[in-house]
Amino acid sequence: MSLIADIKQSQQQAKQKQSKVEQEAQSRQARFEHNLKQPKSVGTQVCTWQNSIGHVAAVEKDRIQINVHGRAPSTTYGAFFGATPTNQDIEKQEATVWTDGSDWAVCGG
């Protein structure tokens, strides 16, 4: 009987852990979507859902220039938009891109 109780307890703990992971993912997604709408001026630190990070270098009427600095190697998308944004090492990736800004949100919470 104890073995069955242990199995049920393990299953319940796994369900609770999965629920927490799903809630955190929804929270990151909501924060990312909210931050997409924030103004992006020169110097603003911006991030993508795919964990790239950079700074706004120039702003024109319908597009912005991003100096890309790197990417967080996390397998979790939205690493910069969690309750505790990532502080992990950034893989250096130097590039400059012009974009309409629809993939770049103001970093953080």
PDB file of N, CA, C and O in Angstrom, residues 5-6 10-13 23 32 36-37 40 47 53 56-57 59 62 68-69 71 82 84 88 90-91 95-96 100 105:
ATOM      1  N   ALA A   5       0.879   4.694  -2.562  1.00  0.00           N
ATOM      2  CA  ALA A   5       0.807   6.059  -2.028  1.00  0.00           C
ATOM      3  C   ALA A   5       1.999   6.882  -2.513  1.00  0.00           C
ATOM      4  O   ALA A   5       1.848   8.054  -2.867  1.00  0.00           O
ATOM      5  N   ASP A   6       3.180   6.282  -2.542  1.00  0.00           N
ATOM      6  CA  ASP A   6       4.373   6.975  -3.013  1.00  0.00           C
ATOM      7  C   ASP A   6       4.239   7.351  -4.486  1.00  0.00           C
ATOM      8  O   ASP A   6       4.625   8.451  -4.903  1.00  0.00           O
ATOM      9  N   SER A  10       4.198  11.102  -6.008  1.00  0.00           N
ATOM     10  CA  SER A  10       5.131  11.512  -7.051  1.00  0.00           C
ATOM     11  C   SER A  10       4.389  12.094  -8.248  1.00  0.00           C
ATOM     12  O   SER A  10       4.818  13.090  -8.832  1.00  0.00           O
ATOM     13  N   GLN A  11       3.282  11.479  -8.626  1.00  0.00           N
ATOM     14  CA  GLN A  11       2.485  11.976  -9.748  1.00  0.00           C
ATOM     15  C   GLN A  11       1.926  13.356  -9.435  1.00  0.00           C
ATOM     16  O   GLN A  11       1.922  14.240 -10.289  1.00  0.00           O
ATOM     17  N   GLN A  12       1.452  13.556  -8.220  1.00  0.00           N
ATOM     18  CA  GLN A  12       0.904  14.846  -7.812  1.00  0.00           C
ATOM     19  C   GLN A  12       1.982  15.922  -7.832  1.00  0.00           C
ATOM     20  O   GLN A  12       1.755  17.038  -8.304  1.00  0.00           O
ATOM     21  N   GLN A  13       3.180  15.581  -7.358  1.00  0.00           N
ATOM     22  CA  GLN A  13       4.280  16.538  -7.360  1.00  0.00           C
ATOM     23  C   GLN A  13       4.682  16.899  -8.788  1.00  0.00           C
ATOM     24  O   GLN A  13       4.971  18.055  -9.080  1.00  0.00           O
ATOM     25  N   GLN A  23       2.753  28.157 -15.854  1.00  0.00           N
ATOM     26  CA  GLN A  23       2.406  29.499 -15.375  1.00  0.00           C
ATOM     27  C   GLN A  23       3.550  30.475 -15.631  1.00  0.00           C
ATOM     28  O   GLN A  23       3.328  31.607 -16.049  1.00  0.00           O
ATOM     29  N   PHE A  32       6.567  39.775 -22.308  1.00  0.00           N
ATOM     30  CA  PHE A  32       7.160  40.059 -23.618  1.00  0.00           C
ATOM     31  C   PHE A  32       6.178  40.853 -24.479  1.00  0.00           C
ATOM     32  O   PHE A  32       6.529  41.880 -25.058  1.00  0.00           O
ATOM     33  N   LEU A  36       6.665  44.677 -25.844  1.00  0.00           N
ATOM     34  CA  LEU A  36       6.728  44.979 -27.275  1.00  0.00           C
ATOM     35  C   LEU A  36       6.118  46.344 -27.578  1.00  0.00           C
ATOM     36  O   LEU A  36       6.543  47.027 -28.503  1.00  0.00           O
ATOM     37  N   LYS A  37       5.138  46.737 -26.786  1.00  0.00           N
ATOM     38  CA  LYS A  37       4.405  47.984 -27.021  1.00  0.00           C
ATOM     39  C   LYS A  37       5.093  49.195 -26.396  1.00  0.00           C
ATOM     40  O   LYS A  37       4.683  50.323 -26.629  1.00  0.00           O
ATOM     41  N   LYS A  40      10.662  52.490 -27.896  1.00  0.00           N
ATOM     42  CA  LYS A  40      12.065  52.084 -28.051  1.00  0.00           C
ATOM     43  C   LYS A  40      12.837  53.281 -28.593  1.00  0.00           C
ATOM     44  O   LYS A  40      12.756  53.585 -29.772  1.00  0.00           O
ATOM     45  N   CYS A  47      15.311  43.041 -26.320  1.00  0.00           N
ATOM     46  CA  CYS A  47      15.530  41.604 -26.380  1.00  0.00           C
ATOM     47  C   CYS A  47      14.464  40.963 -27.261  1.00  0.00           C
ATOM     48  O   CYS A  47      13.366  41.507 -27.408  1.00  0.00           O
ATOM     49  N   ILE A  53      19.867  39.849 -27.480  1.00  0.00           N
ATOM     50  CA  ILE A  53      19.866  41.097 -26.710  1.00  0.00           C
ATOM     51  C   ILE A  53      20.710  42.134 -27.447  1.00  0.00           C
ATOM     52  O   ILE A  53      21.698  41.804 -28.099  1.00  0.00           O
ATOM     53  N   VAL A  56      19.079  49.812 -28.963  1.00  0.00           N
ATOM     54  CA  VAL A  56      18.600  50.606 -30.090  1.00  0.00           C
ATOM     55  C   VAL A  56      19.674  51.632 -30.424  1.00  0.00           C
ATOM     56  O   VAL A  56      20.119  52.385 -29.557  1.00  0.00           O
ATOM     57  N   ALA A  57      20.100  51.635 -31.707  1.00  0.00           N
ATOM     58  CA  ALA A  57      21.140  52.560 -32.155  1.00  0.00           C
ATOM     59  C   ALA A  57      20.563  53.754 -32.891  1.00  0.00           C
ATOM     60  O   ALA A  57      21.127  54.842 -32.861  1.00  0.00           O
ATOM     61  N   VAL A  59      16.558  55.409 -34.621  1.00  0.00           N
ATOM     62  CA  VAL A  59      15.108  55.278 -34.799  1.00  0.00           C
ATOM     63  C   VAL A  59      14.704  56.117 -35.999  1.00  0.00           C
ATOM     64  O   VAL A  59      15.043  57.294 -36.083  1.00  0.00           O
ATOM     65  N   ASP A  62       9.514  54.299 -39.459  1.00  0.00           N
ATOM     66  CA  ASP A  62       8.864  52.989 -39.415  1.00  0.00           C
ATOM     67  C   ASP A  62       9.828  51.838 -39.147  1.00  0.00           C
ATOM     68  O   ASP A  62       9.485  50.679 -39.355  1.00  0.00           O
ATOM     69  N   VAL A  68      23.091  44.412 -32.094  1.00  0.00           N
ATOM     70  CA  VAL A  68      22.935  43.132 -31.398  1.00  0.00           C
ATOM     71  C   VAL A  68      24.243  42.803 -30.691  1.00  0.00           C
ATOM     72  O   VAL A  68      25.319  42.896 -31.282  1.00  0.00           O
ATOM     73  N   HIS A  69      24.141  42.437 -29.403  1.00  0.00           N
ATOM     74  CA  HIS A  69      25.327  42.128 -28.606  1.00  0.00           C
ATOM     75  C   HIS A  69      25.530  40.627 -28.442  1.00  0.00           C
ATOM     76  O   HIS A  69      26.648  40.171 -28.285  1.00  0.00           O
ATOM     77  N   ARG A  71      23.387  36.546 -27.439  1.00  0.00           N
ATOM     78  CA  ARG A  71      22.206  35.719 -27.217  1.00  0.00           C
ATOM     79  C   ARG A  71      22.432  34.880 -25.967  1.00  0.00           C
ATOM     80  O   ARG A  71      23.513  34.339 -25.771  1.00  0.00           O
ATOM     81  N   GLY A  82      11.352  36.734 -17.650  1.00  0.00           N
ATOM     82  CA  GLY A  82      10.868  35.988 -16.499  1.00  0.00           C
ATOM     83  C   GLY A  82      10.768  36.863 -15.268  1.00  0.00           C
ATOM     84  O   GLY A  82      11.201  38.023 -15.257  1.00  0.00           O
ATOM     85  N   THR A  84      12.450  36.603 -12.676  1.00  0.00           N
ATOM     86  CA  THR A  84      13.837  36.945 -12.387  1.00  0.00           C
ATOM     87  C   THR A  84      14.600  36.798 -13.697  1.00  0.00           C
ATOM     88  O   THR A  84      15.006  35.691 -14.062  1.00  0.00           O
ATOM     89  N   GLN A  88      22.583  34.924 -16.937  1.00  0.00           N
ATOM     90  CA  GLN A  88      23.576  33.976 -17.424  1.00  0.00           C
ATOM     91  C   GLN A  88      24.508  34.621 -18.441  1.00  0.00           C
ATOM     92  O   GLN A  88      24.269  35.717 -18.922  1.00  0.00           O
ATOM     93  N   ILE A  90      26.206  35.562 -21.802  1.00  0.00           N
ATOM     94  CA  ILE A  90      25.654  35.848 -23.122  1.00  0.00           C
ATOM     95  C   ILE A  90      26.684  35.420 -24.156  1.00  0.00           C
ATOM     96  O   ILE A  90      27.859  35.800 -24.057  1.00  0.00           O
ATOM     97  N   GLU A  91      26.244  34.621 -25.122  1.00  0.00           N
ATOM     98  CA  GLU A  91      27.132  34.269 -26.233  1.00  0.00           C
ATOM     99  C   GLU A  91      27.256  35.509 -27.113  1.00  0.00           C
ATOM    100  O   GLU A  91      26.261  36.022 -27.610  1.00  0.00           O
ATOM    101  N   ALA A  95      26.324  42.299 -34.312  1.00  0.00           N
ATOM    102  CA  ALA A  95      25.658  42.551 -35.598  1.00  0.00           C
ATOM    103  C   ALA A  95      24.853  43.831 -35.475  1.00  0.00           C
ATOM    104  O   ALA A  95      24.537  44.294 -34.379  1.00  0.00           O
ATOM    105  N   THR A  96      24.532  44.413 -36.616  1.00  0.00           N
ATOM    106  CA  THR A  96      23.643  45.566 -36.670  1.00  0.00           C
ATOM    107  C   THR A  96      22.517  45.215 -37.629  1.00  0.00           C
ATOM    108  O   THR A  96      22.779  44.760 -38.743  1.00  0.00           O
ATOM    109  N   ASP A 100      11.534  46.475 -38.234  1.00  0.00           N
ATOM    110  CA  ASP A 100      10.350  47.276 -37.883  1.00  0.00           C
ATOM    111  C   ASP A 100      10.103  47.233 -36.368  1.00  0.00           C
ATOM    112  O   ASP A 100       9.207  47.886 -35.857  1.00  0.00           O
ATOM    113  N   ALA A 105      11.538  43.607 -27.979  1.00  0.00           N
ATOM    114  CA  ALA A 105      10.816  44.241 -26.870  1.00  0.00           C
ATOM    115  C   ALA A 105      11.807  44.847 -25.896  1.00  0.00           C
ATOM    116  O   ALA A 105      12.949  44.388 -25.798  1.00  0.00           O
TER     117      ALA A 105
END
